[in-house]
mmCIF file of C-alpha atoms in Angstrom:
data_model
loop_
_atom_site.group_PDB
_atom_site.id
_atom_site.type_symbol
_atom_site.label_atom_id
_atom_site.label_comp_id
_atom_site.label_asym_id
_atom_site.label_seq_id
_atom_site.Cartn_x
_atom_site.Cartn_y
_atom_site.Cartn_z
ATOM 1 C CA UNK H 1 0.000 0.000 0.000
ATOM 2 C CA UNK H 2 1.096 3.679 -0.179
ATOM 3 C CA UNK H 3 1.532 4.098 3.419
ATOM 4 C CA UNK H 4 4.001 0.969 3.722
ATOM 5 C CA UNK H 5 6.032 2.177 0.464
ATOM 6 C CA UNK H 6 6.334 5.747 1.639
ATOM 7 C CA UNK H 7 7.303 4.623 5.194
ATOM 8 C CA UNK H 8 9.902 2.272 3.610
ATOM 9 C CA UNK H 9 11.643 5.261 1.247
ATOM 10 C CA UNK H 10 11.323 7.435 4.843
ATOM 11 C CA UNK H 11 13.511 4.710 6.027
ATOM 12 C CA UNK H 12 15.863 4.077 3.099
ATOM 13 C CA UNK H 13 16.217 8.187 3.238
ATOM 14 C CA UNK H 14 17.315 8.220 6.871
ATOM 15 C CA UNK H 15 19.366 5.205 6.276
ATOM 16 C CA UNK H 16 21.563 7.130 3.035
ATOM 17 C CA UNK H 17 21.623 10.138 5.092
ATOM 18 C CA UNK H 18 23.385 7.952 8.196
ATOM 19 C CA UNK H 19 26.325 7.322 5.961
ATOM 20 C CA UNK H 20 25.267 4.498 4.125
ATOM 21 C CA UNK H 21 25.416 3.484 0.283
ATOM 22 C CA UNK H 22 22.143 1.430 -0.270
ATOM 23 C CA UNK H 23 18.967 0.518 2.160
ATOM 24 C CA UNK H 24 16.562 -1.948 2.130
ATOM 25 C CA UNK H 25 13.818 -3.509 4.422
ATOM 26 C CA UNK H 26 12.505 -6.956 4.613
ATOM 27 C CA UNK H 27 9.677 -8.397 5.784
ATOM 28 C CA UNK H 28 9.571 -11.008 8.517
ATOM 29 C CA UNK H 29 7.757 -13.190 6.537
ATOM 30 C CA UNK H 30 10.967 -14.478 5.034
ATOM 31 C CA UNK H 31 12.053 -16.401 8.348
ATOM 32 C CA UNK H 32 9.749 -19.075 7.560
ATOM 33 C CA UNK H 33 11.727 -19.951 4.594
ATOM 34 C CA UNK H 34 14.620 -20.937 6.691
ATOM 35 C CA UNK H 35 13.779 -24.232 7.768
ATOM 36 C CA UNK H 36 16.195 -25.520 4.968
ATOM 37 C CA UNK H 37 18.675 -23.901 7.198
ATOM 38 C CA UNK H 38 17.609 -25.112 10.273
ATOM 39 C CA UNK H 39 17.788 -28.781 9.145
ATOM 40 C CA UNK H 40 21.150 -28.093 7.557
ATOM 41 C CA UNK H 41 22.623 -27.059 11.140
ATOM 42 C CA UNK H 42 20.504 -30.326 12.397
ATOM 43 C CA UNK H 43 22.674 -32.701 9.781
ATOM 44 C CA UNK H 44 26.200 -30.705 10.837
ATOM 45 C CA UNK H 45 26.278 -28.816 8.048
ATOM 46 C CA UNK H 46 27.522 -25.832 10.048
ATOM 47 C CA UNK H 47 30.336 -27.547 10.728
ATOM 48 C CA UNK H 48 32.689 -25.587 13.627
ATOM 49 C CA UNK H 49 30.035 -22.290 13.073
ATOM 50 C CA UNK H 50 28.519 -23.033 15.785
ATOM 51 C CA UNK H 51 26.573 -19.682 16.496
ATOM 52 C CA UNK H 52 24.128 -21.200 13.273
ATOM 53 C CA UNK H 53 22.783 -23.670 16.309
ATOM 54 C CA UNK H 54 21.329 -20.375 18.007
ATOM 55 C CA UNK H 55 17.687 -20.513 17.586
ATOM 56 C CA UNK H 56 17.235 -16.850 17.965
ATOM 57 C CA UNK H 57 18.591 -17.251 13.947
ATOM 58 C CA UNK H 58 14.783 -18.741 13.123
ATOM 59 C CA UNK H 59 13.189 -14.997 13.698
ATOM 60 C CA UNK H 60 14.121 -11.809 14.710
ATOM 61 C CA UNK H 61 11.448 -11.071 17.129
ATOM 62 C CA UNK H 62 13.233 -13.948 19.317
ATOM 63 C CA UNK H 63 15.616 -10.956 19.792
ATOM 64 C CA UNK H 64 13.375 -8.254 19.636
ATOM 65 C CA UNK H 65 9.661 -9.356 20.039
ATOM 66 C CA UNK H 66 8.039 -6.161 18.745
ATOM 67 C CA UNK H 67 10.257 -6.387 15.360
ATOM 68 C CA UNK H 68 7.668 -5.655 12.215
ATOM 69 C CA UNK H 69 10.920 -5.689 9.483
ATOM 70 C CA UNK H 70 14.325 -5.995 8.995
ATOM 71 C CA UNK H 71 15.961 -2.811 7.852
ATOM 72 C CA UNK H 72 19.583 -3.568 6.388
ATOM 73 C CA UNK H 73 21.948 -1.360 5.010
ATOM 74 C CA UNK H 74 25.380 -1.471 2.833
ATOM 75 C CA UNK H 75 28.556 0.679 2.616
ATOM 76 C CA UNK H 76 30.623 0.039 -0.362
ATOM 77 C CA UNK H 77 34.399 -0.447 1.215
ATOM 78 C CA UNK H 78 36.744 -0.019 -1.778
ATOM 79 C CA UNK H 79 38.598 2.535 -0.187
ATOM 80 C CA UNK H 80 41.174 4.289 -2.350
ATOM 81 C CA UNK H 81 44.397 2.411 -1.342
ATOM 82 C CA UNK H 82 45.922 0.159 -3.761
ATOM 83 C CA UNK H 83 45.118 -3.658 -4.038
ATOM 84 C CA UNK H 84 47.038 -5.634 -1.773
ATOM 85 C CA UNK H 85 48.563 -7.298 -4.871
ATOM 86 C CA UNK H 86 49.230 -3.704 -6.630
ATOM 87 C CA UNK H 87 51.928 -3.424 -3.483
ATOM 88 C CA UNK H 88 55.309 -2.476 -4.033
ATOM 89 C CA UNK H 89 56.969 -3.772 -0.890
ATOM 90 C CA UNK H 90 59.031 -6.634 -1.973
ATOM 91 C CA UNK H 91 58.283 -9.890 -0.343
ATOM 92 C CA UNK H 92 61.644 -11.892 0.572
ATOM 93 C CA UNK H 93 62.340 -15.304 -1.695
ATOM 94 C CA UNK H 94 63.001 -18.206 0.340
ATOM 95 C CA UNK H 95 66.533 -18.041 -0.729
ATOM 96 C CA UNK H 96 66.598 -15.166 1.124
ATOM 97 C CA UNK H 97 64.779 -15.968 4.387
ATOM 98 C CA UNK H 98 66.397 -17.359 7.624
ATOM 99 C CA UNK H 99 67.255 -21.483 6.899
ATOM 100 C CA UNK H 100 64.488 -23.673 8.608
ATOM 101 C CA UNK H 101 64.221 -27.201 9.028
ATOM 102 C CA UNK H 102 62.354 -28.472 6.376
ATOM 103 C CA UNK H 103 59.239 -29.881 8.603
ATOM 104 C CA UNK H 104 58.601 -26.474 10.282
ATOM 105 C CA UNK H 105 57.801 -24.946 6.602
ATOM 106 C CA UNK H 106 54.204 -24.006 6.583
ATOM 107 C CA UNK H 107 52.493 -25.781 3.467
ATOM 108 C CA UNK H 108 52.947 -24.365 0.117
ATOM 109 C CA UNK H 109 55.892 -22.861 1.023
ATOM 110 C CA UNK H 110 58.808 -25.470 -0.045
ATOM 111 C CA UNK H 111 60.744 -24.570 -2.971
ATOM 112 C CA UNK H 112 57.960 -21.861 -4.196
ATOM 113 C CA UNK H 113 58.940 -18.508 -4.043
ATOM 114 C CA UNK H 114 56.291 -16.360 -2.028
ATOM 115 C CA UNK H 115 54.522 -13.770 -4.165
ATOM 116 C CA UNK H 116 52.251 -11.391 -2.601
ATOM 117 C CA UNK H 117 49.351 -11.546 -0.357
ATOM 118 C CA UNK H 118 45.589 -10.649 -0.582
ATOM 119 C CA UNK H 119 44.039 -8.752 2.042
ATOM 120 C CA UNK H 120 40.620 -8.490 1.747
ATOM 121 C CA UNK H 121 39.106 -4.372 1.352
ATOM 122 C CA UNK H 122 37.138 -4.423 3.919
ATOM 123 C CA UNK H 123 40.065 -5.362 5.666
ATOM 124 C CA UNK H 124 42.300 -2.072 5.217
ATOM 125 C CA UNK H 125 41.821 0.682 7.649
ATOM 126 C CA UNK H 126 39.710 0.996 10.404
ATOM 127 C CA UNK H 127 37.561 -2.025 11.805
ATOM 128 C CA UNK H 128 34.419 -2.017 9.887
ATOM 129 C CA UNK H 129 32.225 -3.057 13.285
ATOM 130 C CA UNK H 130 33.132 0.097 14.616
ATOM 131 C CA UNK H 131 32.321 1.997 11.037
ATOM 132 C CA UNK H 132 29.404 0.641 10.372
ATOM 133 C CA UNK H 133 27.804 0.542 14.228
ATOM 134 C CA UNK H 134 28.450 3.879 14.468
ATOM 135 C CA UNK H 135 26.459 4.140 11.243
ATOM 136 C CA UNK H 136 23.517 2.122 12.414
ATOM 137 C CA UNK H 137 23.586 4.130 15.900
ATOM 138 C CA UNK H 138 23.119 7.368 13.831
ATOM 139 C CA UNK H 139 20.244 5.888 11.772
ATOM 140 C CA UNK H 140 18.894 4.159 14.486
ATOM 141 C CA UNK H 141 18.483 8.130 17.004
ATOM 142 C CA UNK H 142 17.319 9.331 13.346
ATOM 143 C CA UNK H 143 14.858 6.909 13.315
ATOM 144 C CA UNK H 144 13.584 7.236 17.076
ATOM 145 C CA UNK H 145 12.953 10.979 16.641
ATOM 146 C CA UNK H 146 11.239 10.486 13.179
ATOM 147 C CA UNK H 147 8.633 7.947 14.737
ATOM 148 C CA UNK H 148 6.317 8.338 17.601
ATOM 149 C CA UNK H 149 7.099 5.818 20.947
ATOM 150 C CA UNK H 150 7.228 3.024 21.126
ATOM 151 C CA UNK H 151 10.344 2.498 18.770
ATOM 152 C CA UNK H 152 12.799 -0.041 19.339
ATOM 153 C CA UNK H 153 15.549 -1.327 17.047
ATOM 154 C CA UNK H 154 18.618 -3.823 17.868
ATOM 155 C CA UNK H 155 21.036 -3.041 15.368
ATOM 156 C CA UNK H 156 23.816 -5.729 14.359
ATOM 157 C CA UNK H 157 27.259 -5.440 12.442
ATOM 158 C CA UNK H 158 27.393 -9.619 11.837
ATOM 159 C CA UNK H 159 27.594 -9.817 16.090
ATOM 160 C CA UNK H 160 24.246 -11.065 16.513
ATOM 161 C CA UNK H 161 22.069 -14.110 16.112
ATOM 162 C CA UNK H 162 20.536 -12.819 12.733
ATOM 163 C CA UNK H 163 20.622 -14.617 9.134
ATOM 164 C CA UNK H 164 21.581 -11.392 7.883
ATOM 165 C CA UNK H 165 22.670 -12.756 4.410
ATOM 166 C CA UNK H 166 18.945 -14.079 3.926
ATOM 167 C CA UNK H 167 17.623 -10.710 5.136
ATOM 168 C CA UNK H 168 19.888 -8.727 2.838
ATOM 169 C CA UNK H 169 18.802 -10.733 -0.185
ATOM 170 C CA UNK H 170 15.339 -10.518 0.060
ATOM 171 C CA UNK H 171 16.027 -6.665 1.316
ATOM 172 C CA UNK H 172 17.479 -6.606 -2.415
ATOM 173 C CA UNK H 173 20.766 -5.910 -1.593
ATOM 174 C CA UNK H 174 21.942 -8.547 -2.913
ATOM 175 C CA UNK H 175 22.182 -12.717 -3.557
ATOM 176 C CA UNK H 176 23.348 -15.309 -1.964
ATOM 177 C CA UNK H 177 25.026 -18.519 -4.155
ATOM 178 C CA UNK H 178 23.483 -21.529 -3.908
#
Protein backbone atom coordinates (compact mmCIF):
# COMPACT_ATOMS: atom_id res chain seq x y z
CA UNK A 1 0.00 0.00 0.00
CA UNK A 2 1.10 3.68 -0.18
CA UNK A 3 1.53 4.10 3.42
CA UNK A 4 4.00 0.97 3.72
CA UNK A 5 6.03 2.18 0.46
CA UNK A 6 6.33 5.75 1.64
CA UNK A 7 7.30 4.62 5.19
CA UNK A 8 9.90 2.27 3.61
CA UNK A 9 11.64 5.26 1.25
CA UNK A 10 11.32 7.44 4.84
CA UNK A 11 13.51 4.71 6.03
CA UNK A 12 15.86 4.08 3.10
CA UNK A 13 16.22 8.19 3.24
CA UNK A 14 17.31 8.22 6.87
CA UNK A 15 19.37 5.20 6.28
CA UNK A 16 21.56 7.13 3.04
CA UNK A 17 21.62 10.14 5.09
CA UNK A 18 23.38 7.95 8.20
CA UNK A 19 26.33 7.32 5.96
CA UNK A 20 25.27 4.50 4.12
CA UNK A 21 25.42 3.48 0.28
CA UNK A 22 22.14 1.43 -0.27
CA UNK A 23 18.97 0.52 2.16
CA UNK A 24 16.56 -1.95 2.13
CA UNK A 25 13.82 -3.51 4.42
CA UNK A 26 12.51 -6.96 4.61
CA UNK A 27 9.68 -8.40 5.78
CA UNK A 28 9.57 -11.01 8.52
CA UNK A 29 7.76 -13.19 6.54
CA UNK A 30 10.97 -14.48 5.03
CA UNK A 31 12.05 -16.40 8.35
CA UNK A 32 9.75 -19.08 7.56
CA UNK A 33 11.73 -19.95 4.59
CA UNK A 34 14.62 -20.94 6.69
CA UNK A 35 13.78 -24.23 7.77
CA UNK A 36 16.20 -25.52 4.97
CA UNK A 37 18.67 -23.90 7.20
CA UNK A 38 17.61 -25.11 10.27
CA UNK A 39 17.79 -28.78 9.14
CA UNK A 40 21.15 -28.09 7.56
CA UNK A 41 22.62 -27.06 11.14
CA UNK A 42 20.50 -30.33 12.40
CA UNK A 43 22.67 -32.70 9.78
CA UNK A 44 26.20 -30.71 10.84
CA UNK A 45 26.28 -28.82 8.05
CA UNK A 46 27.52 -25.83 10.05
CA UNK A 47 30.34 -27.55 10.73
CA UNK A 48 32.69 -25.59 13.63
CA UNK A 49 30.04 -22.29 13.07
CA UNK A 50 28.52 -23.03 15.79
CA UNK A 51 26.57 -19.68 16.50
CA UNK A 52 24.13 -21.20 13.27
CA UNK A 53 22.78 -23.67 16.31
CA UNK A 54 21.33 -20.37 18.01
CA UNK A 55 17.69 -20.51 17.59
CA UNK A 56 17.23 -16.85 17.97
CA UNK A 57 18.59 -17.25 13.95
CA UNK A 58 14.78 -18.74 13.12
CA UNK A 59 13.19 -15.00 13.70
CA UNK A 60 14.12 -11.81 14.71
CA UNK A 61 11.45 -11.07 17.13
CA UNK A 62 13.23 -13.95 19.32
CA UNK A 63 15.62 -10.96 19.79
CA UNK A 64 13.38 -8.25 19.64
CA UNK A 65 9.66 -9.36 20.04
CA UNK A 66 8.04 -6.16 18.74
CA UNK A 67 10.26 -6.39 15.36
CA UNK A 68 7.67 -5.66 12.22
CA UNK A 69 10.92 -5.69 9.48
CA UNK A 70 14.33 -6.00 9.00
CA UNK A 71 15.96 -2.81 7.85
CA UNK A 72 19.58 -3.57 6.39
CA UNK A 73 21.95 -1.36 5.01
CA UNK A 74 25.38 -1.47 2.83
CA UNK A 75 28.56 0.68 2.62
CA UNK A 76 30.62 0.04 -0.36
CA UNK A 77 34.40 -0.45 1.21
CA UNK A 78 36.74 -0.02 -1.78
CA UNK A 79 38.60 2.54 -0.19
CA UNK A 80 41.17 4.29 -2.35
CA UNK A 81 44.40 2.41 -1.34
CA UNK A 82 45.92 0.16 -3.76
CA UNK A 83 45.12 -3.66 -4.04
CA UNK A 84 47.04 -5.63 -1.77
CA UNK A 85 48.56 -7.30 -4.87
CA UNK A 86 49.23 -3.70 -6.63
CA UNK A 87 51.93 -3.42 -3.48
CA UNK A 88 55.31 -2.48 -4.03
CA UNK A 89 56.97 -3.77 -0.89
CA UNK A 90 59.03 -6.63 -1.97
CA UNK A 91 58.28 -9.89 -0.34
CA UNK A 92 61.64 -11.89 0.57
CA UNK A 93 62.34 -15.30 -1.69
CA UNK A 94 63.00 -18.21 0.34
CA UNK A 95 66.53 -18.04 -0.73
CA UNK A 96 66.60 -15.17 1.12
CA UNK A 97 64.78 -15.97 4.39
CA UNK A 98 66.40 -17.36 7.62
CA UNK A 99 67.25 -21.48 6.90
CA UNK A 100 64.49 -23.67 8.61
CA UNK A 101 64.22 -27.20 9.03
CA UNK A 102 62.35 -28.47 6.38
CA UNK A 103 59.24 -29.88 8.60
CA UNK A 104 58.60 -26.47 10.28
CA UNK A 105 57.80 -24.95 6.60
CA UNK A 106 54.20 -24.01 6.58
CA UNK A 107 52.49 -25.78 3.47
CA UNK A 108 52.95 -24.37 0.12
CA UNK A 109 55.89 -22.86 1.02
CA UNK A 110 58.81 -25.47 -0.04
CA UNK A 111 60.74 -24.57 -2.97
CA UNK A 112 57.96 -21.86 -4.20
CA UNK A 113 58.94 -18.51 -4.04
CA UNK A 114 56.29 -16.36 -2.03
CA UNK A 115 54.52 -13.77 -4.17
CA UNK A 116 52.25 -11.39 -2.60
CA UNK A 117 49.35 -11.55 -0.36
CA UNK A 118 45.59 -10.65 -0.58
CA UNK A 119 44.04 -8.75 2.04
CA UNK A 120 40.62 -8.49 1.75
CA UNK A 121 39.11 -4.37 1.35
CA UNK A 122 37.14 -4.42 3.92
CA UNK A 123 40.07 -5.36 5.67
CA UNK A 124 42.30 -2.07 5.22
CA UNK A 125 41.82 0.68 7.65
CA UNK A 126 39.71 1.00 10.40
CA UNK A 127 37.56 -2.03 11.80
CA UNK A 128 34.42 -2.02 9.89
CA UNK A 129 32.23 -3.06 13.28
CA UNK A 130 33.13 0.10 14.62
CA UNK A 131 32.32 2.00 11.04
CA UNK A 132 29.40 0.64 10.37
CA UNK A 133 27.80 0.54 14.23
CA UNK A 134 28.45 3.88 14.47
CA UNK A 135 26.46 4.14 11.24
CA UNK A 136 23.52 2.12 12.41
CA UNK A 137 23.59 4.13 15.90
CA UNK A 138 23.12 7.37 13.83
CA UNK A 139 20.24 5.89 11.77
CA UNK A 140 18.89 4.16 14.49
CA UNK A 141 18.48 8.13 17.00
CA UNK A 142 17.32 9.33 13.35
CA UNK A 143 14.86 6.91 13.31
CA UNK A 144 13.58 7.24 17.08
CA UNK A 145 12.95 10.98 16.64
CA UNK A 146 11.24 10.49 13.18
CA UNK A 147 8.63 7.95 14.74
CA UNK A 148 6.32 8.34 17.60
CA UNK A 149 7.10 5.82 20.95
CA UNK A 150 7.23 3.02 21.13
CA UNK A 151 10.34 2.50 18.77
CA UNK A 152 12.80 -0.04 19.34
CA UNK A 153 15.55 -1.33 17.05
CA UNK A 154 18.62 -3.82 17.87
CA UNK A 155 21.04 -3.04 15.37
CA UNK A 156 23.82 -5.73 14.36
CA UNK A 157 27.26 -5.44 12.44
CA UNK A 158 27.39 -9.62 11.84
CA UNK A 159 27.59 -9.82 16.09
CA UNK A 160 24.25 -11.07 16.51
CA UNK A 161 22.07 -14.11 16.11
CA UNK A 162 20.54 -12.82 12.73
CA UNK A 163 20.62 -14.62 9.13
CA UNK A 164 21.58 -11.39 7.88
CA UNK A 165 22.67 -12.76 4.41
CA UNK A 166 18.95 -14.08 3.93
CA UNK A 167 17.62 -10.71 5.14
CA UNK A 168 19.89 -8.73 2.84
CA UNK A 169 18.80 -10.73 -0.18
CA UNK A 170 15.34 -10.52 0.06
CA UNK A 171 16.03 -6.66 1.32
CA UNK A 172 17.48 -6.61 -2.42
CA UNK A 173 20.77 -5.91 -1.59
CA UNK A 174 21.94 -8.55 -2.91
CA UNK A 175 22.18 -12.72 -3.56
CA UNK A 176 23.35 -15.31 -1.96
CA UNK A 177 25.03 -18.52 -4.16
CA UNK A 178 23.48 -21.53 -3.91
Amino acid sequence: DKQAMALNLLVKQKALEAGFDMAGIAPLAIWKDLDFARRGVEQGYGGEMHYLQNPKRDDPRQVLPSAESVVCVGLIYNAPLPYSTESTKQVPTPSALPARKEQSQPEGVRGETPSRGWISRYAWGDDYHNILGNKLDALGDSLRREFPEPFAARAYVDTGPVAERVASEQAGLGMMRT
